[in-house]
Amino acid sequence: MSARFRIVIASPHAAERETLAAWLSSEGFEPVRAATSPDALDALRARPFDAFVSDYDFALLNEVHAAARGKARNPQTPIVVIGEKDRAAQARAENRGASYLERPVDRAAFICILSMALTDDRPVRRSLRRVVNRLEATADGTPCHLIDVSNEGLRLELPRSRRSLLPYFNVRVPMIGTTMIVQRVWIAAVRVAGTASDAIGCGAALVNNNTRTERAWRLFVDAIPARPTDFLRVQF
């Protein structure tokens, strides 16, 4: 990646802390380790950071979460809380705007949730978004549905089993006989408006397609009636 995102990891579990740091380093992030709550507070105050990953007790019980929010680069700076399988703990974390991951932490899910959160505030789409009525499509061969589209990208309804979809994948729309290469921008961990109850939303941007494919896609997008409220407020 072009920038080294600084990620503070606060956890009393040495093995977990080192494993998370190794995963982040392998993806081009800059991990900063903290073994205690005071260490975490020092790391948060020392330099600007791009995300905060914390053990549940550190984040919520010791109020490190509040310090992380106060020192973050911006209000959208992602906070990921790691804990046991506990619905009450998960609800408490999510009510404070944090993502919650259960132990044992899955590498793909961990990297995905951070990568997507770190790109959420980067505007990509510049044109009108047009809503489609769950149009059939496939994502790397997996049946899915288009929810809305724009000249630069699309939003998909995917099975929950595809949360770890690769950063780049193919989307085929049988209705227009076109397959596009897209880059995953975000995946919603919970249901988003317009999706089925057993599905998740995924925003993606078109990348590295040839002129013919891009033209076919734009003709398709232009043919869909747009609503006045469809102008961009959030990414894809």
Short mmCIF file of N, CA, C and O in Angstrom, two decimals, residues 117-218:
data_model
loop_
_atom_site.label_atom_id
_atom_site.label_comp_id
_atom_site.label_asym_id
_atom_site.label_seq_id
_atom_site.Cartn_x
_atom_site.Cartn_y
_atom_site.Cartn_z
N ALA A 117 -12.31 -0.28 6.84
CA ALA A 117 -12.57 0.88 7.68
C ALA A 117 -11.64 2.03 7.34
O ALA A 117 -12.04 3.19 7.35
N LEU A 118 -10.41 1.71 7.01
CA LEU A 118 -9.43 2.75 6.71
C LEU A 118 -9.68 3.44 5.37
O LEU A 118 -9.12 4.50 5.11
N THR A 119 -10.49 2.83 4.51
CA THR A 119 -10.80 3.46 3.22
C THR A 119 -12.18 4.08 3.19
O THR A 119 -12.56 4.71 2.22
N ASP A 120 -12.96 3.93 4.28
CA ASP A 120 -14.33 4.41 4.28
C ASP A 120 -14.47 5.91 4.07
O ASP A 120 -15.45 6.37 3.53
N ASP A 121 -13.45 6.70 4.54
CA ASP A 121 -13.60 8.15 4.42
C ASP A 121 -12.91 8.71 3.20
O ASP A 121 -12.71 9.91 3.07
N ARG A 122 -12.56 7.83 2.24
CA ARG A 122 -11.89 8.30 1.03
C ARG A 122 -12.89 8.35 -0.13
O ARG A 122 -13.33 7.32 -0.62
N PRO A 123 -13.27 9.52 -0.57
CA PRO A 123 -14.26 9.61 -1.63
C PRO A 123 -13.74 9.00 -2.93
O PRO A 123 -12.65 9.29 -3.36
N VAL A 124 -14.55 8.12 -3.50
CA VAL A 124 -14.18 7.48 -4.75
C VAL A 124 -15.21 7.79 -5.83
O VAL A 124 -14.87 8.18 -6.93
N ARG A 125 -16.46 7.60 -5.48
CA ARG A 125 -17.51 7.79 -6.48
C ARG A 125 -17.81 9.27 -6.66
O ARG A 125 -17.92 10.01 -5.71
N ARG A 126 -17.93 9.70 -7.90
CA ARG A 126 -18.15 11.11 -8.20
C ARG A 126 -19.48 11.34 -8.92
O ARG A 126 -19.87 12.48 -9.14
N SER A 127 -20.17 10.30 -9.32
CA SER A 127 -21.37 10.47 -10.12
C SER A 127 -22.61 9.98 -9.37
O SER A 127 -22.52 9.47 -8.25
N LEU A 128 -23.73 10.15 -10.01
CA LEU A 128 -25.01 9.78 -9.44
C LEU A 128 -25.09 8.29 -9.14
O LEU A 128 -24.66 7.46 -9.93
N ARG A 129 -25.64 7.95 -7.98
CA ARG A 129 -25.89 6.56 -7.64
C ARG A 129 -27.31 6.21 -8.05
O ARG A 129 -28.25 6.94 -7.77
N ARG A 130 -27.48 5.07 -8.70
CA ARG A 130 -28.79 4.65 -9.17
C ARG A 130 -29.16 3.30 -8.55
O ARG A 130 -28.38 2.36 -8.59
N VAL A 131 -30.33 3.24 -7.97
CA VAL A 131 -30.79 2.04 -7.28
C VAL A 131 -31.33 1.03 -8.29
O VAL A 131 -32.07 1.39 -9.21
N VAL A 132 -30.95 -0.24 -8.13
CA VAL A 132 -31.51 -1.32 -8.94
C VAL A 132 -32.23 -2.28 -8.02
O VAL A 132 -31.98 -2.32 -6.82
N ASN A 133 -33.12 -3.05 -8.56
CA ASN A 133 -33.98 -3.91 -7.76
C ASN A 133 -33.39 -5.31 -7.61
O ASN A 133 -33.85 -6.27 -8.20
N ARG A 134 -32.30 -5.43 -6.83
CA ARG A 134 -31.67 -6.71 -6.55
C ARG A 134 -31.45 -7.50 -7.84
O ARG A 134 -31.88 -8.63 -7.98
N LEU A 135 -30.71 -6.89 -8.73
CA LEU A 135 -30.43 -7.51 -10.02
C LEU A 135 -29.43 -8.65 -9.86
O LEU A 135 -28.41 -8.50 -9.17
N GLU A 136 -29.69 -9.78 -10.48
CA GLU A 136 -28.82 -10.94 -10.33
C GLU A 136 -27.43 -10.69 -10.90
O GLU A 136 -27.27 -10.08 -11.96
N ALA A 137 -26.42 -11.16 -10.17
CA ALA A 137 -25.03 -11.03 -10.59
C ALA A 137 -24.23 -12.14 -9.92
O ALA A 137 -24.77 -12.94 -9.15
N THR A 138 -22.94 -12.21 -10.22
CA THR A 138 -22.05 -13.14 -9.53
C THR A 138 -20.78 -12.40 -9.14
O THR A 138 -20.32 -11.51 -9.85
N ALA A 139 -20.21 -12.77 -8.00
CA ALA A 139 -18.94 -12.22 -7.53
C ALA A 139 -17.95 -13.38 -7.45
O ALA A 139 -18.08 -14.24 -6.57
N ASP A 140 -17.01 -13.43 -8.38
CA ASP A 140 -16.09 -14.57 -8.48
C ASP A 140 -16.84 -15.89 -8.48
O ASP A 140 -16.46 -16.86 -7.83
N GLY A 141 -17.97 -15.91 -9.21
CA GLY A 141 -18.75 -17.13 -9.35
C GLY A 141 -19.82 -17.34 -8.31
O GLY A 141 -20.68 -18.22 -8.47
N THR A 142 -19.81 -16.57 -7.24
CA THR A 142 -20.82 -16.71 -6.19
C THR A 142 -22.05 -15.88 -6.53
O THR A 142 -21.94 -14.67 -6.78
N PRO A 143 -23.26 -16.48 -6.55
CA PRO A 143 -24.47 -15.71 -6.83
C PRO A 143 -24.65 -14.57 -5.82
O PRO A 143 -24.45 -14.75 -4.62
N CYS A 144 -25.02 -13.40 -6.32
CA CYS A 144 -25.24 -12.24 -5.46
C CYS A 144 -26.23 -11.33 -6.18
O CYS A 144 -26.77 -11.69 -7.22
N HIS A 145 -26.45 -10.15 -5.63
CA HIS A 145 -27.37 -9.20 -6.25
C HIS A 145 -26.76 -7.80 -6.25
O HIS A 145 -26.11 -7.40 -5.28
N LEU A 146 -27.01 -7.06 -7.31
CA LEU A 146 -26.68 -5.64 -7.34
C LEU A 146 -27.75 -4.88 -6.58
O LEU A 146 -28.94 -5.13 -6.74
N ILE A 147 -27.31 -3.94 -5.74
CA ILE A 147 -28.25 -3.11 -4.98
C ILE A 147 -28.32 -1.71 -5.57
O ILE A 147 -29.39 -1.15 -5.74
N ASP A 148 -27.17 -1.12 -5.85
CA ASP A 148 -27.15 0.15 -6.57
C ASP A 148 -25.84 0.27 -7.35
O ASP A 148 -24.88 -0.47 -7.10
N VAL A 149 -25.83 1.20 -8.30
CA VAL A 149 -24.69 1.32 -9.22
C VAL A 149 -24.39 2.78 -9.49
O VAL A 149 -25.24 3.66 -9.31
N SER A 150 -23.17 3.04 -9.92
CA SER A 150 -22.77 4.36 -10.42
C SER A 150 -21.75 4.12 -11.52
O SER A 150 -21.31 2.99 -11.74
N ASN A 151 -21.32 5.17 -12.20
CA ASN A 151 -20.32 5.00 -13.25
C ASN A 151 -19.02 4.41 -12.72
O ASN A 151 -18.32 3.69 -13.42
N GLU A 152 -18.69 4.74 -11.46
CA GLU A 152 -17.41 4.30 -10.90
C GLU A 152 -17.48 3.01 -10.11
O GLU A 152 -16.44 2.42 -9.82
N GLY A 153 -18.66 2.57 -9.72
CA GLY A 153 -18.71 1.38 -8.87
C GLY A 153 -20.10 0.84 -8.65
O GLY A 153 -21.05 1.17 -9.37
N LEU A 154 -20.23 0.04 -7.61
CA LEU A 154 -21.48 -0.66 -7.35
C LEU A 154 -21.54 -1.11 -5.90
O LEU A 154 -20.53 -1.13 -5.19
N ARG A 155 -22.75 -1.45 -5.46
CA ARG A 155 -22.94 -2.07 -4.17
C ARG A 155 -23.62 -3.41 -4.38
O ARG A 155 -24.59 -3.51 -5.13
N LEU A 156 -23.10 -4.42 -3.72
CA LEU A 156 -23.61 -5.78 -3.86
C LEU A 156 -24.24 -6.29 -2.58
O LEU A 156 -23.85 -5.88 -1.48
N GLU A 157 -25.19 -7.20 -2.72
CA GLU A 157 -25.70 -7.99 -1.62
C GLU A 157 -25.05 -9.37 -1.74
O GLU A 157 -25.23 -10.06 -2.74
N LEU A 158 -24.27 -9.74 -0.74
CA LEU A 158 -23.49 -10.98 -0.76
C LEU A 158 -23.91 -11.92 0.36
O LEU A 158 -24.36 -11.47 1.42
N PRO A 159 -23.73 -13.23 0.17
CA PRO A 159 -23.92 -14.16 1.30
C PRO A 159 -22.92 -13.85 2.40
O PRO A 159 -21.79 -13.43 2.13
N ARG A 160 -23.30 -14.05 3.64
CA ARG A 160 -22.40 -13.76 4.76
C ARG A 160 -21.11 -14.58 4.68
O ARG A 160 -20.08 -14.18 5.22
N SER A 161 -21.18 -15.72 4.01
CA SER A 161 -19.99 -16.57 3.90
C SER A 161 -18.88 -15.92 3.08
O SER A 161 -17.74 -16.38 3.10
N ARG A 162 -19.20 -14.85 2.34
CA ARG A 162 -18.20 -14.18 1.51
C ARG A 162 -17.66 -12.91 2.15
O ARG A 162 -17.18 -12.02 1.47
N ARG A 163 -17.67 -12.83 3.49
CA ARG A 163 -17.12 -11.66 4.18
C ARG A 163 -15.64 -11.46 3.88
O ARG A 163 -15.12 -10.36 3.93
N SER A 164 -14.94 -12.56 3.57
CA SER A 164 -13.50 -12.47 3.33
C SER A 164 -13.18 -12.41 1.83
O SER A 164 -12.14 -12.90 1.39
N LEU A 165 -14.07 -11.83 1.07
CA LEU A 165 -13.87 -11.70 -0.38
C LEU A 165 -12.54 -11.01 -0.65
O LEU A 165 -12.14 -10.10 0.05
N LEU A 166 -11.84 -11.48 -1.68
CA LEU A 166 -10.53 -10.93 -2.03
C LEU A 166 -10.65 -9.44 -2.37
O LEU A 166 -11.70 -8.97 -2.80
N PRO A 167 -9.54 -8.68 -2.17
CA PRO A 167 -9.58 -7.24 -2.45
C PRO A 167 -9.98 -6.91 -3.89
O PRO A 167 -10.62 -5.91 -4.14
N TYR A 168 -9.57 -7.76 -4.85
CA TYR A 168 -9.96 -7.59 -6.24
C TYR A 168 -10.71 -8.84 -6.70
O TYR A 168 -10.27 -9.96 -6.43
N PHE A 169 -11.84 -8.66 -7.36
CA PHE A 169 -12.60 -9.81 -7.82
C PHE A 169 -13.42 -9.42 -9.05
O PHE A 169 -13.52 -8.23 -9.40
N ASN A 170 -14.00 -10.42 -9.70
CA ASN A 170 -14.80 -10.19 -10.90
C ASN A 170 -16.28 -10.18 -10.56
O ASN A 170 -16.76 -11.03 -9.80
N VAL A 171 -16.99 -9.23 -11.11
CA VAL A 171 -18.45 -9.18 -10.99
C VAL A 171 -19.03 -9.33 -12.39
O VAL A 171 -18.69 -8.56 -13.29
N ARG A 172 -19.89 -10.33 -12.55
CA ARG A 172 -20.56 -10.54 -13.83
C ARG A 172 -22.03 -10.23 -13.69
O ARG A 172 -22.68 -10.66 -12.73
N VAL A 173 -22.55 -9.47 -14.65
CA VAL A 173 -23.97 -9.12 -14.69
C VAL A 173 -24.57 -9.77 -15.93
O VAL A 173 -24.41 -9.25 -17.04
N PRO A 174 -25.22 -10.93 -15.77
CA PRO A 174 -25.75 -11.66 -16.94
C PRO A 174 -26.68 -10.82 -17.81
O PRO A 174 -26.71 -10.98 -19.03
N MET A 175 -27.43 -9.92 -17.20
CA MET A 175 -28.41 -9.13 -17.94
C MET A 175 -27.75 -8.34 -19.07
O MET A 175 -28.33 -8.15 -20.15
N ILE A 176 -26.51 -7.88 -18.86
CA ILE A 176 -25.82 -7.12 -19.90
C ILE A 176 -24.64 -7.88 -20.47
O ILE A 176 -23.91 -7.37 -21.33
N GLY A 177 -24.44 -9.10 -20.00
CA GLY A 177 -23.38 -9.95 -20.53
C GLY A 177 -21.99 -9.37 -20.35
O GLY A 177 -21.12 -9.56 -21.20
N THR A 178 -21.78 -8.69 -19.23
CA THR A 178 -20.51 -8.02 -18.99
C THR A 178 -19.90 -8.47 -17.66
O THR A 178 -20.60 -8.63 -16.67
N THR A 179 -18.59 -8.65 -17.66
CA THR A 179 -17.85 -8.98 -16.44
C THR A 179 -16.85 -7.86 -16.18
O THR A 179 -16.06 -7.50 -17.05
N MET A 180 -16.89 -7.30 -14.96
CA MET A 180 -16.00 -6.20 -14.59
C MET A 180 -15.02 -6.66 -13.51
O MET A 180 -15.35 -7.49 -12.68
N ILE A 181 -13.84 -6.06 -13.54
CA ILE A 181 -12.89 -6.21 -12.44
C ILE A 181 -13.19 -5.09 -11.45
O ILE A 181 -13.29 -3.92 -11.84
N VAL A 182 -13.36 -5.44 -10.18
CA VAL A 182 -13.66 -4.42 -9.17
C VAL A 182 -12.71 -4.56 -7.98
O VAL A 182 -12.14 -5.63 -7.74
N GLN A 183 -12.58 -3.47 -7.25
CA GLN A 183 -11.80 -3.46 -6.02
C GLN A 183 -12.76 -3.27 -4.85
O GLN A 183 -13.55 -2.32 -4.84
N ARG A 184 -12.69 -4.16 -3.90
CA ARG A 184 -13.53 -4.06 -2.70
C ARG A 184 -13.16 -2.79 -1.94
O ARG A 184 -12.01 -2.51 -1.69
N VAL A 185 -14.17 -1.99 -1.59
CA VAL A 185 -13.95 -0.76 -0.83
C VAL A 185 -14.37 -0.95 0.63
O VAL A 185 -13.71 -0.51 1.54
N TRP A 186 -15.48 -1.61 0.83
CA TRP A 186 -15.91 -1.93 2.19
C TRP A 186 -16.82 -3.14 2.17
O TRP A 186 -17.42 -3.49 1.16
N ILE A 187 -16.91 -3.81 3.31
CA ILE A 187 -17.89 -4.86 3.53
C ILE A 187 -18.56 -4.58 4.86
O ILE A 187 -17.88 -4.37 5.87
N ALA A 188 -19.88 -4.51 4.89
CA ALA A 188 -20.60 -4.24 6.12
C ALA A 188 -20.68 -5.51 6.96
O ALA A 188 -21.08 -6.56 6.47
N ALA A 189 -20.30 -5.39 8.23
CA ALA A 189 -20.34 -6.54 9.12
C ALA A 189 -21.76 -6.87 9.55
O ALA A 189 -22.03 -7.96 10.04
N VAL A 190 -22.66 -5.94 9.39
CA VAL A 190 -24.06 -6.15 9.75
C VAL A 190 -24.92 -5.80 8.56
O VAL A 190 -24.46 -5.22 7.58
N ARG A 191 -26.19 -6.13 8.66
CA ARG A 191 -27.11 -5.85 7.57
C ARG A 191 -27.18 -4.35 7.30
O ARG A 191 -27.21 -3.54 8.22
N VAL A 192 -27.21 -3.98 6.03
CA VAL A 192 -27.38 -2.58 5.65
C VAL A 192 -28.68 -2.44 4.88
O VAL A 192 -29.24 -3.42 4.38
N ALA A 193 -29.18 -1.22 4.80
CA ALA A 193 -30.46 -0.98 4.15
C ALA A 193 -30.47 -1.52 2.74
O ALA A 193 -29.52 -1.34 1.98
N GLY A 194 -31.56 -2.20 2.38
CA GLY A 194 -31.71 -2.71 1.02
C GLY A 194 -31.20 -4.11 0.81
O GLY A 194 -31.30 -4.65 -0.29
N THR A 195 -30.65 -4.75 1.86
CA THR A 195 -30.15 -6.11 1.71
C THR A 195 -31.04 -7.09 2.44
O THR A 195 -31.79 -6.73 3.34
N ALA A 196 -30.95 -8.36 2.06
CA ALA A 196 -31.72 -9.40 2.73
C ALA A 196 -31.15 -9.65 4.13
O ALA A 196 -30.01 -9.31 4.43
N SER A 197 -31.95 -10.26 5.00
CA SER A 197 -31.55 -10.45 6.40
C SER A 197 -30.36 -11.37 6.55
O SER A 197 -29.63 -11.30 7.54
N ASP A 198 -30.15 -12.29 5.60
CA ASP A 198 -29.04 -13.24 5.70
C ASP A 198 -27.87 -12.85 4.81
O ASP A 198 -27.04 -13.68 4.45
N ALA A 199 -27.78 -11.55 4.47
CA ALA A 199 -26.74 -11.10 3.55
C ALA A 199 -26.01 -9.91 4.13
O ALA A 199 -26.42 -9.33 5.14
N ILE A 200 -24.90 -9.56 3.51
CA ILE A 200 -24.15 -8.37 3.88
C ILE A 200 -23.97 -7.49 2.66
O ILE A 200 -24.13 -7.93 1.53
N GLY A 201 -23.66 -6.24 2.88
CA GLY A 201 -23.43 -5.31 1.78
C GLY A 201 -21.95 -5.19 1.49
O GLY A 201 -21.11 -5.30 2.38
N CYS A 202 -21.62 -4.95 0.24
CA CYS A 202 -20.23 -4.77 -0.19
C CYS A 202 -20.17 -3.66 -1.21
O CYS A 202 -20.88 -3.70 -2.22
N GLY A 203 -19.34 -2.66 -0.96
CA GLY A 203 -19.13 -1.60 -1.93
C GLY A 203 -17.85 -1.86 -2.70
O GLY A 203 -16.85 -2.29 -2.13
N ALA A 204 -17.87 -1.65 -4.00
CA ALA A 204 -16.70 -1.92 -4.84
C ALA A 204 -16.57 -0.87 -5.93
O ALA A 204 -17.57 -0.32 -6.40
N ALA A 205 -15.33 -0.61 -6.32
CA ALA A 205 -15.04 0.35 -7.38
C ALA A 205 -14.48 -0.38 -8.59
O ALA A 205 -13.70 -1.32 -8.46
N LEU A 206 -14.88 0.04 -9.80
CA LEU A 206 -14.35 -0.56 -11.03
C LEU A 206 -12.89 -0.17 -11.22
O LEU A 206 -12.53 1.00 -11.05
N VAL A 207 -12.05 -1.15 -11.53
CA VAL A 207 -10.63 -0.88 -11.74
C VAL A 207 -10.09 -1.73 -12.89
O VAL A 207 -10.53 -2.85 -13.11
N ASN A 208 -9.15 -1.18 -13.64
CA ASN A 208 -8.38 -1.92 -14.64
C ASN A 208 -9.24 -2.64 -15.68
O ASN A 208 -8.89 -3.73 -16.14
N ASN A 209 -10.36 -2.05 -16.07
CA ASN A 209 -11.19 -2.63 -17.11
C ASN A 209 -10.87 -1.99 -18.46
O ASN A 209 -10.43 -0.84 -18.53
N ASN A 210 -11.10 -2.73 -19.52
CA ASN A 210 -10.83 -2.17 -20.84
C ASN A 210 -11.95 -1.20 -21.24
O ASN A 210 -13.01 -1.13 -20.61
N THR A 211 -11.70 -0.45 -22.30
CA THR A 211 -12.63 0.59 -22.73
C THR A 211 -13.99 0.02 -23.08
O THR A 211 -15.04 0.60 -22.75
N ARG A 212 -14.01 -1.14 -23.72
CA ARG A 212 -15.28 -1.75 -24.12
C ARG A 212 -16.13 -2.11 -22.91
O ARG A 212 -17.34 -1.86 -22.88
N THR A 213 -15.50 -2.69 -21.90
CA THR A 213 -16.22 -3.07 -20.69
C THR A 213 -16.75 -1.85 -19.96
O THR A 213 -17.91 -1.82 -19.51
N GLU A 214 -15.91 -0.82 -19.83
CA GLU A 214 -16.34 0.39 -19.13
C GLU A 214 -17.50 1.07 -19.87
O GLU A 214 -18.42 1.59 -19.23
N ARG A 215 -17.44 1.05 -21.20
CA ARG A 215 -18.52 1.67 -21.97
C ARG A 215 -19.82 0.90 -21.78
O ARG A 215 -20.89 1.51 -21.59
N ALA A 216 -19.77 -0.42 -21.80
CA ALA A 216 -20.97 -1.24 -21.59
C ALA A 216 -21.56 -0.99 -20.21
O ALA A 216 -22.79 -0.90 -20.05
N TRP A 217 -20.69 -0.86 -19.22
CA TRP A 217 -21.17 -0.61 -17.86
C TRP A 217 -21.85 0.76 -17.76
O TRP A 217 -22.94 0.89 -17.19
N ARG A 218 -21.24 1.77 -18.36
CA ARG A 218 -21.82 3.12 -18.26
C ARG A 218 -23.13 3.23 -19.02
O ARG A 218 -24.06 3.93 -18.60
#
